[in-house]
PDB file of C-alpha atoms in Angstrom:
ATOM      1  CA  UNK A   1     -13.708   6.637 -30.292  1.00  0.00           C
ATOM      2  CA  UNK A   2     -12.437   8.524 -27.143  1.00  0.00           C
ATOM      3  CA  UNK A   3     -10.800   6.940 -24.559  1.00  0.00           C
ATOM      4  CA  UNK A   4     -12.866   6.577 -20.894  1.00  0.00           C
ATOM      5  CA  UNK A   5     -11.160   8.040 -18.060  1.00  0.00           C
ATOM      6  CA  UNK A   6      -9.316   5.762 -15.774  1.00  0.00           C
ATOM      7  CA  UNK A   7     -10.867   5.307 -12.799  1.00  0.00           C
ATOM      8  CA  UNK A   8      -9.731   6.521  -9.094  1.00  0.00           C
ATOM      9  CA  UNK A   9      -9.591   4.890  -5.592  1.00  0.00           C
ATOM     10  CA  UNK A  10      -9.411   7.045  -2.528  1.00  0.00           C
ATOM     11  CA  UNK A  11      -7.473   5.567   1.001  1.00  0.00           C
ATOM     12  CA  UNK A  12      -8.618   6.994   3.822  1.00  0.00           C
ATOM     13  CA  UNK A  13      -6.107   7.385   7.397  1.00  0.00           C
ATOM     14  CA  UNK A  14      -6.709   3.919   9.174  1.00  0.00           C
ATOM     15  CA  UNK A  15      -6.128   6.092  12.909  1.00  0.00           C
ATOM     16  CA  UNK A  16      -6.000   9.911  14.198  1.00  0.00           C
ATOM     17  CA  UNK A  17      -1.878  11.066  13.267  1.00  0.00           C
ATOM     18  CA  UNK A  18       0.677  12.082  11.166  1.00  0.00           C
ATOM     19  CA  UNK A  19       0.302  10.893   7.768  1.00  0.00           C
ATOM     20  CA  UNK A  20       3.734   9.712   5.880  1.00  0.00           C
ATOM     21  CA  UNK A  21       5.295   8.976   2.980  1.00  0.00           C
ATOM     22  CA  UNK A  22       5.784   5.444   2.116  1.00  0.00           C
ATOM     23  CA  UNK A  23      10.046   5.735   2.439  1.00  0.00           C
ATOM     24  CA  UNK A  24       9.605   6.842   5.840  1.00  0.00           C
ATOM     25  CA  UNK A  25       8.080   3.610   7.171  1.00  0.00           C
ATOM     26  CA  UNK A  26      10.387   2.001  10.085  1.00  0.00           C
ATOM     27  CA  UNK A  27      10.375  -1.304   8.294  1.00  0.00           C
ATOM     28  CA  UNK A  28      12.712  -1.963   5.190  1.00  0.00           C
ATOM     29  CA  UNK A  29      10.282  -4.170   3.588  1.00  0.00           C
ATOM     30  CA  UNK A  30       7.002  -1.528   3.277  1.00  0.00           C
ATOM     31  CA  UNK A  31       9.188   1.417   2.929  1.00  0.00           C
ATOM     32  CA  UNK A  32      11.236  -0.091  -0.207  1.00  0.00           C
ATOM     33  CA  UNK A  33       7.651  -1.119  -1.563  1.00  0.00           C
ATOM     34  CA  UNK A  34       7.619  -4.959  -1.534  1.00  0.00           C
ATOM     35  CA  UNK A  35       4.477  -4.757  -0.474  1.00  0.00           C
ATOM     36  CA  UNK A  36       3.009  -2.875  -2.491  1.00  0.00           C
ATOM     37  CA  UNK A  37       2.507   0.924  -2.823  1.00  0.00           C
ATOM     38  CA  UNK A  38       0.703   2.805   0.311  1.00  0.00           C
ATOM     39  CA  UNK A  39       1.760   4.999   3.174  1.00  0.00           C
ATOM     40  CA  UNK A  40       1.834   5.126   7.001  1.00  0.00           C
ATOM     41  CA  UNK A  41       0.330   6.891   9.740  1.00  0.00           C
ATOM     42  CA  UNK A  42       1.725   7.475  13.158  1.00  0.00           C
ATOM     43  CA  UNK A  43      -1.138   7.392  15.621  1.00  0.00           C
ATOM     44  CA  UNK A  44      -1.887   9.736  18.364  1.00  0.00           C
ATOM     45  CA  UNK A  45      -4.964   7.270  19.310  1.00  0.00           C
ATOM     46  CA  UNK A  46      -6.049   3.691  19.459  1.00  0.00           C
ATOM     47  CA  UNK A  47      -8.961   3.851  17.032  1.00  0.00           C
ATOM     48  CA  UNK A  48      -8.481   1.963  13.728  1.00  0.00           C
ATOM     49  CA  UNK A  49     -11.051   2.548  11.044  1.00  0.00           C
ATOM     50  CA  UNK A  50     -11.248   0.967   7.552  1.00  0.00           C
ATOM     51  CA  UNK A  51      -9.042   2.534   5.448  1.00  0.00           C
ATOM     52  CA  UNK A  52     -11.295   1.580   2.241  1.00  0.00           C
ATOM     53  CA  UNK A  53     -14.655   0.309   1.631  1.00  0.00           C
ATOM     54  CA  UNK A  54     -14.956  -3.702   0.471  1.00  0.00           C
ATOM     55  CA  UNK A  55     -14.930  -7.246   1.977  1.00  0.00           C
ATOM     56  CA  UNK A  56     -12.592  -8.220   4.502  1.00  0.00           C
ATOM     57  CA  UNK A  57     -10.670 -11.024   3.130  1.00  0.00           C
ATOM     58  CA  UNK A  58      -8.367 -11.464   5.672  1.00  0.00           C
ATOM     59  CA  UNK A  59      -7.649 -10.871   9.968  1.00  0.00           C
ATOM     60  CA  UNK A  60      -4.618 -12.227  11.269  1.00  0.00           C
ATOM     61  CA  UNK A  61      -5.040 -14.491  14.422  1.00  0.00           C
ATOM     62  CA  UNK A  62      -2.857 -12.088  15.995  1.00  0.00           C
ATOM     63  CA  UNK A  63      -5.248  -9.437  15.377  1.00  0.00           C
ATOM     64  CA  UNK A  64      -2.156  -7.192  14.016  1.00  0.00           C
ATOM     65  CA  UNK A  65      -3.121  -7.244  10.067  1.00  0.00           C
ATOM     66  CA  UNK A  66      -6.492  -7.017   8.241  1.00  0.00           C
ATOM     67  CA  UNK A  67      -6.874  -7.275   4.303  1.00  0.00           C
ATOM     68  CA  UNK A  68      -9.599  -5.947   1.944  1.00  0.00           C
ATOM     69  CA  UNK A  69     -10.455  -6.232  -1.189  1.00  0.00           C
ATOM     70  CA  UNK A  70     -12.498  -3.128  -2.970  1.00  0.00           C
ATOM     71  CA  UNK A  71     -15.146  -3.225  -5.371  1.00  0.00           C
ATOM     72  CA  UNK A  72     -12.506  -2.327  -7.876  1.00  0.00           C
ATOM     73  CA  UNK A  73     -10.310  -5.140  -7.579  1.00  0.00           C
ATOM     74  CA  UNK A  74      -7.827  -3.445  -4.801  1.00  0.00           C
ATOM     75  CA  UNK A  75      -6.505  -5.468  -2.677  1.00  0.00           C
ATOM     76  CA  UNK A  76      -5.296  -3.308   0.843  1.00  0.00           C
ATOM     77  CA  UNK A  77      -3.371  -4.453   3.623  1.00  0.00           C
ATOM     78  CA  UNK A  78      -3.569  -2.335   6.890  1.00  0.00           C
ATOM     79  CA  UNK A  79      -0.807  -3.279   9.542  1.00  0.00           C
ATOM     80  CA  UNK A  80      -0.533  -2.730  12.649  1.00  0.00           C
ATOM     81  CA  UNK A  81       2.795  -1.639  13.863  1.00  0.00           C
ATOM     82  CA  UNK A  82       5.818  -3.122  12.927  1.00  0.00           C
ATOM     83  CA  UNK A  83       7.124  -6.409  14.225  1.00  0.00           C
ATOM     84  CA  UNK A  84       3.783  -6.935  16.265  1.00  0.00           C
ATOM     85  CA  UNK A  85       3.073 -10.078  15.413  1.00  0.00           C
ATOM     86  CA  UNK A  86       5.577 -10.765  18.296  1.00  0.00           C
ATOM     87  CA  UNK A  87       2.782  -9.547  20.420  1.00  0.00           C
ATOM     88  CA  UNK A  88       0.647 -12.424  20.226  1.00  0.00           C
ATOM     89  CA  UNK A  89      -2.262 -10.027  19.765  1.00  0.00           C
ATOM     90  CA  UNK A  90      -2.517  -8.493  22.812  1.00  0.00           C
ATOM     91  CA  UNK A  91      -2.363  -4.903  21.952  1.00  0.00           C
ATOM     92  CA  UNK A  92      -5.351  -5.251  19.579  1.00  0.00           C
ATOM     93  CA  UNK A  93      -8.804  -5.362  19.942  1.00  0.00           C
ATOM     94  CA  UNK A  94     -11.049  -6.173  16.223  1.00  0.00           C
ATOM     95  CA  UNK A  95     -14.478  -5.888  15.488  1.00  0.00           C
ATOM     96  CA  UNK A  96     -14.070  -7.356  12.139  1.00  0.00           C
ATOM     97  CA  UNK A  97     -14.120 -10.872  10.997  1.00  0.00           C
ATOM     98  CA  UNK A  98     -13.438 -12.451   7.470  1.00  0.00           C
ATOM     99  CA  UNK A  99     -16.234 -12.444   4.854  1.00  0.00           C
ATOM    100  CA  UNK A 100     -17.565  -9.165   6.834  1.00  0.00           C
ATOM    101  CA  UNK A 101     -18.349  -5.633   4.297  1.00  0.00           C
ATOM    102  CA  UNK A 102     -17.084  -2.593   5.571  1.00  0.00           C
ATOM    103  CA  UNK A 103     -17.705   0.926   4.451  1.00  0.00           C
ATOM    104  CA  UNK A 104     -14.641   2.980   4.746  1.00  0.00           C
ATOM    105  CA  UNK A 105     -14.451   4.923   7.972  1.00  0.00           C
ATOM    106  CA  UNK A 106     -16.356   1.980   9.459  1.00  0.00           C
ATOM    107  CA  UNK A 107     -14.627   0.897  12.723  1.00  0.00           C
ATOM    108  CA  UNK A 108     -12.011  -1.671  13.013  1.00  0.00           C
ATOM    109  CA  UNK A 109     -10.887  -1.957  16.153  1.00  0.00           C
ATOM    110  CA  UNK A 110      -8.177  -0.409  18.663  1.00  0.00           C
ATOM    111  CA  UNK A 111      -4.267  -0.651  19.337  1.00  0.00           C
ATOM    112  CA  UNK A 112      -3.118  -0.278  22.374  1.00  0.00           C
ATOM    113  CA  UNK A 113      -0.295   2.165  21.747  1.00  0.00           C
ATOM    114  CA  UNK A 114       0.861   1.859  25.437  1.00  0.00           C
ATOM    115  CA  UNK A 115       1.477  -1.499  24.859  1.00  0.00           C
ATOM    116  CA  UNK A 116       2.990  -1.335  21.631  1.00  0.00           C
ATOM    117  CA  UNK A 117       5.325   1.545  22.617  1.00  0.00           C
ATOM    118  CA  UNK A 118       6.020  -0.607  26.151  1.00  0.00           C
ATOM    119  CA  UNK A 119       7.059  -3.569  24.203  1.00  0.00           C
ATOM    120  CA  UNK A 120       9.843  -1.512  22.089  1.00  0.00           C
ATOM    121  CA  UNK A 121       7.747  -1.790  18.564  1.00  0.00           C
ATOM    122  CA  UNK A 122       6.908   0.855  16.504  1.00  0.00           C
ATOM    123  CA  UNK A 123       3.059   1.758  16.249  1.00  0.00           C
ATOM    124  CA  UNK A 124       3.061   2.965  12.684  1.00  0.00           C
ATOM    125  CA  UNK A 125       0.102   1.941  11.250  1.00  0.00           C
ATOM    126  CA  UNK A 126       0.893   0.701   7.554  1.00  0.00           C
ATOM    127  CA  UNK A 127      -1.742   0.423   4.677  1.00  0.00           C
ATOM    128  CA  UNK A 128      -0.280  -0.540   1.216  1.00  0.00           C
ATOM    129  CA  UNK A 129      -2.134  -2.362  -1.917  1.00  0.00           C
ATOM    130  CA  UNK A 130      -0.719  -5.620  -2.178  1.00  0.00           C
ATOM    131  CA  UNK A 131      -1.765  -5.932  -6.224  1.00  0.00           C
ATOM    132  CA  UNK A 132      -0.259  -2.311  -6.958  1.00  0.00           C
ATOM    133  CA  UNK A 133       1.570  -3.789  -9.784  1.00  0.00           C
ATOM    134  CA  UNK A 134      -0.897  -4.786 -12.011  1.00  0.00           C
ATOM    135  CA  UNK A 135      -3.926  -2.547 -10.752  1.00  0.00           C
ATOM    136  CA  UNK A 136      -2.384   0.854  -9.997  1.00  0.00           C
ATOM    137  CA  UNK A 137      -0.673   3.349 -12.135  1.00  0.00           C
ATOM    138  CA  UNK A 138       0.133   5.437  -9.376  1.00  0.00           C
ATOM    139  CA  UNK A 139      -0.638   6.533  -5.407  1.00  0.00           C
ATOM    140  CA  UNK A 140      -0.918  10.530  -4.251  1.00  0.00           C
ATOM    141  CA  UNK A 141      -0.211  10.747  -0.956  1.00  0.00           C
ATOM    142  CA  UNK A 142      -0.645  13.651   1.189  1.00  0.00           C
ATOM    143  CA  UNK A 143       1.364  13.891   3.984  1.00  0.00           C
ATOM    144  CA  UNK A 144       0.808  15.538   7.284  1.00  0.00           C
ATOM    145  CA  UNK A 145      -1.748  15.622  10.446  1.00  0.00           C
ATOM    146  CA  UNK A 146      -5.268  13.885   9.772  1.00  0.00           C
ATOM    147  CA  UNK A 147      -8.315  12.747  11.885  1.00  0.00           C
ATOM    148  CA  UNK A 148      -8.935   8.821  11.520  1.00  0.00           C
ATOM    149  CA  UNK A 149     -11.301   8.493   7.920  1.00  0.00           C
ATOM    150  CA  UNK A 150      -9.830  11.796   6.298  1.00  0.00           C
ATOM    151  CA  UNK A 151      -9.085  10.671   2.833  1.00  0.00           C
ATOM    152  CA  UNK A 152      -4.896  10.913   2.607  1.00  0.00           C
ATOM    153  CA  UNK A 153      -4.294   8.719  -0.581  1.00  0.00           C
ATOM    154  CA  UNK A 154      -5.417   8.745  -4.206  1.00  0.00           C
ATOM    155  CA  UNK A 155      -4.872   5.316  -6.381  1.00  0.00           C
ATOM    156  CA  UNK A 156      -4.784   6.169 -10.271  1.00  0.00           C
ATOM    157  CA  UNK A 157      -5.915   2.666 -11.453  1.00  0.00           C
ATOM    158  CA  UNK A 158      -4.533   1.083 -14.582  1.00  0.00           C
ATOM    159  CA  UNK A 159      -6.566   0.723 -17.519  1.00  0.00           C
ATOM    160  CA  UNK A 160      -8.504  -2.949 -17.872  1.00  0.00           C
ATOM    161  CA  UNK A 161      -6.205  -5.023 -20.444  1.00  0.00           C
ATOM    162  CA  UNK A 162      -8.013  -6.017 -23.484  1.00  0.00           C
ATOM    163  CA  UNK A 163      -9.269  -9.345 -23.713  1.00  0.00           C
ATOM    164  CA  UNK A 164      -6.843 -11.865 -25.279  1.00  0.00           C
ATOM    165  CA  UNK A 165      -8.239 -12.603 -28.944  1.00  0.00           C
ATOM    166  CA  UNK A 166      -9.820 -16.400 -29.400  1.00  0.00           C
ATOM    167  CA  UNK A 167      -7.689 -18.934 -30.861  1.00  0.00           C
ATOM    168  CA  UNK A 168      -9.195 -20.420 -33.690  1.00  0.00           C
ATOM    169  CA  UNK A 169      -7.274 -23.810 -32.654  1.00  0.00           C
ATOM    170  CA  UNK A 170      -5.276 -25.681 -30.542  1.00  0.00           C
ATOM    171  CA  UNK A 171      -1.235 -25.594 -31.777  1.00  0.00           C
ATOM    172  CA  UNK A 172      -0.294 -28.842 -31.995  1.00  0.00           C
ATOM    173  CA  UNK A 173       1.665 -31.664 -29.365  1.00  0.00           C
ATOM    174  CA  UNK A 174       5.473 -31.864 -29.869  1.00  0.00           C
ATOM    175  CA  UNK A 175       6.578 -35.262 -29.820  1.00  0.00           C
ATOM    176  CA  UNK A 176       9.869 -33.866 -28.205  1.00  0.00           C
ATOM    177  CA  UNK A 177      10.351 -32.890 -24.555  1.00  0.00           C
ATOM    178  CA  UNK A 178       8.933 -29.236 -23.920  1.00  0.00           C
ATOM    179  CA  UNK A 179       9.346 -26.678 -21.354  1.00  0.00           C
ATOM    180  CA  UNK A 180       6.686 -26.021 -19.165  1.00  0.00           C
ATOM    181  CA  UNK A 181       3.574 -24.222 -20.082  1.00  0.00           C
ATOM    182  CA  UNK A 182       3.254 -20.624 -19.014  1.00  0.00           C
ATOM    183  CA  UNK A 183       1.399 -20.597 -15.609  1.00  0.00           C
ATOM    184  CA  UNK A 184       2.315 -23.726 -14.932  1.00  0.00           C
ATOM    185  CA  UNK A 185       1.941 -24.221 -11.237  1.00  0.00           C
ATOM    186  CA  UNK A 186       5.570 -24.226  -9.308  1.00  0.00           C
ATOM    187  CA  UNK A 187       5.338 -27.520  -7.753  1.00  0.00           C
ATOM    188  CA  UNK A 188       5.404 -29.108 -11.139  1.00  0.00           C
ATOM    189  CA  UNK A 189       7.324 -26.837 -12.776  1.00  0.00           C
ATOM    190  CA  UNK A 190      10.511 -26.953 -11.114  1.00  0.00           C
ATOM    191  CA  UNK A 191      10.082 -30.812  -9.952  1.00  0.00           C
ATOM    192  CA  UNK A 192      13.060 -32.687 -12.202  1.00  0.00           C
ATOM    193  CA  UNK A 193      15.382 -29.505 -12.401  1.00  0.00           C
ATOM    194  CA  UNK A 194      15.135 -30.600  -8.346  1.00  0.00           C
ATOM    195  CA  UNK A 195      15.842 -34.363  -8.634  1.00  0.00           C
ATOM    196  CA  UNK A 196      19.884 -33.728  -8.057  1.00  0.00           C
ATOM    197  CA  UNK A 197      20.156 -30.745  -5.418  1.00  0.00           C
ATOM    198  CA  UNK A 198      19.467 -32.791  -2.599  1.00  0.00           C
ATOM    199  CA  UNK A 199      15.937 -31.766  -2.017  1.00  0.00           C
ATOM    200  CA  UNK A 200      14.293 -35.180  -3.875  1.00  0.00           C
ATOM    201  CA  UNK A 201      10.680 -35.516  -3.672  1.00  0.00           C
ATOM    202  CA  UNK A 202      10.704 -31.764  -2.334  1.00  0.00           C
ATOM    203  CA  UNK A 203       8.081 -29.137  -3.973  1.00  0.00           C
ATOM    204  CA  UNK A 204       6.509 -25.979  -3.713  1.00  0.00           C
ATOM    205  CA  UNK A 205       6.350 -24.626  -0.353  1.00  0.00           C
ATOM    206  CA  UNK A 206       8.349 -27.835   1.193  1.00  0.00           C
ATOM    207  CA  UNK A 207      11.478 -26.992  -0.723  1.00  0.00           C
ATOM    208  CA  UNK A 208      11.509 -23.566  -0.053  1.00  0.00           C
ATOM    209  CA  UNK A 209      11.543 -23.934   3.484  1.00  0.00           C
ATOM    210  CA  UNK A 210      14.293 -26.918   3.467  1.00  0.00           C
ATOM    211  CA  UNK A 211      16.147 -24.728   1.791  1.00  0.00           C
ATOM    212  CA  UNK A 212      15.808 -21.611   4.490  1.00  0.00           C
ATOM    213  CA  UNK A 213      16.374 -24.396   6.909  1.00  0.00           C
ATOM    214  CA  UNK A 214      19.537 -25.343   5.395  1.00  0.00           C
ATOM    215  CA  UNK A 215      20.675 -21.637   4.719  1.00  0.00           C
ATOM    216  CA  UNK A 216      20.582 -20.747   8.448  1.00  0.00           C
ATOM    217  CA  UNK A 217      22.684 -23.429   9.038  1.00  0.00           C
ATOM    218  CA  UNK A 218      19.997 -26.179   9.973  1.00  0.00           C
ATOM    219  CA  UNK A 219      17.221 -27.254  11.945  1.00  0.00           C
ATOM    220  CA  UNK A 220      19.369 -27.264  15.436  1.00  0.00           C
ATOM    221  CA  UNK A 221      19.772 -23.545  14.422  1.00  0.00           C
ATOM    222  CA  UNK A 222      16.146 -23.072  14.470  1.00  0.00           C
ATOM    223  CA  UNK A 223      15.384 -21.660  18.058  1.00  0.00           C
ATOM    224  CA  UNK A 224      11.763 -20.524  17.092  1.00  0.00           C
ATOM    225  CA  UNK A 225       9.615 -19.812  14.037  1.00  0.00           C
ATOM    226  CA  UNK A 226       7.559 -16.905  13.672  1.00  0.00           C
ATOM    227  CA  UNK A 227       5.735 -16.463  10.381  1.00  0.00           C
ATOM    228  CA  UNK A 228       3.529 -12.709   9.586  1.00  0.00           C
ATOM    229  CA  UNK A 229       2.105 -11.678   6.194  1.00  0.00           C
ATOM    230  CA  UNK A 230       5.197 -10.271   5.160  1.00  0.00           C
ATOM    231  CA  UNK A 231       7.739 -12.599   6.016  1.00  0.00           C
ATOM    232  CA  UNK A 232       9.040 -15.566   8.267  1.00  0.00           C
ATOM    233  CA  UNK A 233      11.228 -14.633  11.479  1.00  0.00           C
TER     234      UNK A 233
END
């Protein structure tokens, strides 16, 4: 039996610009890929357009970020700028909202490069799959000028993992202490080896940000908090 082709996703410029490569992003953590694979674009106009076709799964209050997720399981962040969360949404204008389907090309909105430039950010406009480890295999991207919808990227998605064979029964209980089960959520998980670290009764999300807290020195360190998709400032 012959093997089907695997399948191919197409990402199309988000605005009018200079297409490039992922490395050359201004921001250390798109360029070195933490985000996921993608590219950049730096714009020569404030129209944004939807870089691929799917639902829109996420806007960010400050208007700077939109997410989508594609018919074929990709899920794409587009960014606006770099550090313009700062911005408190000022620079951008959306016409999207979440739950809303989008064709690519389909308008998005606008960026107010003026503003952006005025403020001392940089008006790259990022778009990167945030599940490009377990859905893509890899990204083409062509670098160089393109018109807002040109198609600059091409996703070579990874083949569909088998499905796991049945079990034909439970294993049995230990009557011994175990380690916790694979995907076993992290706010159980990690609960006792916690118990003498000073964070008692701490889980999850709470004891991760005690413990930023108490790496920058504590909370009279804390001047103000400013949290974005990618990170916390």
């Amino acid at each position: 039996m012959s093997e089907s082709p695997q399948q191919r996703a197409s990402l199309l410029a988000p605005m009018p610009g200079d297409v490039i490569a992922q490395a050359d992003i201004p921001d250390p953590a798109f360029a070195g890929g933490a985000m996921g694979v993608g590219f950049g674009v730096v714009p020569e106009e404030n129209t944004v357009v939807a870089p691929v076709s799917g639902r829109i799964t996420m806007v960010a209050d400050t208007g700077h970020a939109v997410g989508f997720e594609t018919a074929d399981g990709l899920q794409v962040l587009l960014h606006l700028g770099v550090d313009t969360v700062e911005l408190k949404g000022a620079p951008f204008r959306l016409v999207v909202a979440k739950g809303d389907t989008v064709q690519a090309g389909d308008p998005v909105g606008t960026m107010d490069l003026a503003a952006v430039e005025a403020a001392g950010k940089s008006t790259v406009a990022i778009t990167v799959i945030t599940n490009s480890k377990k859905r893509v295999e890899s990204l083409d991207v062509r670098t160089g000028r393109a018109q807002a919808g040109d198609p600059v990227a091409d996703a070579l998605l990874k083949a569909a993992a088998p499905a796991a064979p049945a079990q034909a029964e439970a294993a049995p209980a230990s009557s011994g202490t175990s380690a916790a089960p694979s995907g076993t959520a992290p706010e159980t998980a990690g609960a006792a080896v916690e118990a003498d670290d000073g964070y008692e009764g701490l889980t999850g999300f709470a004891l991760q940000a005690a413990r930023i807290i108490d790496g920058i020195g504590g909370a009279d360190n804390v001047a103000s908090v400013i949290h974005c998709i990618t990170r916390v400032r």
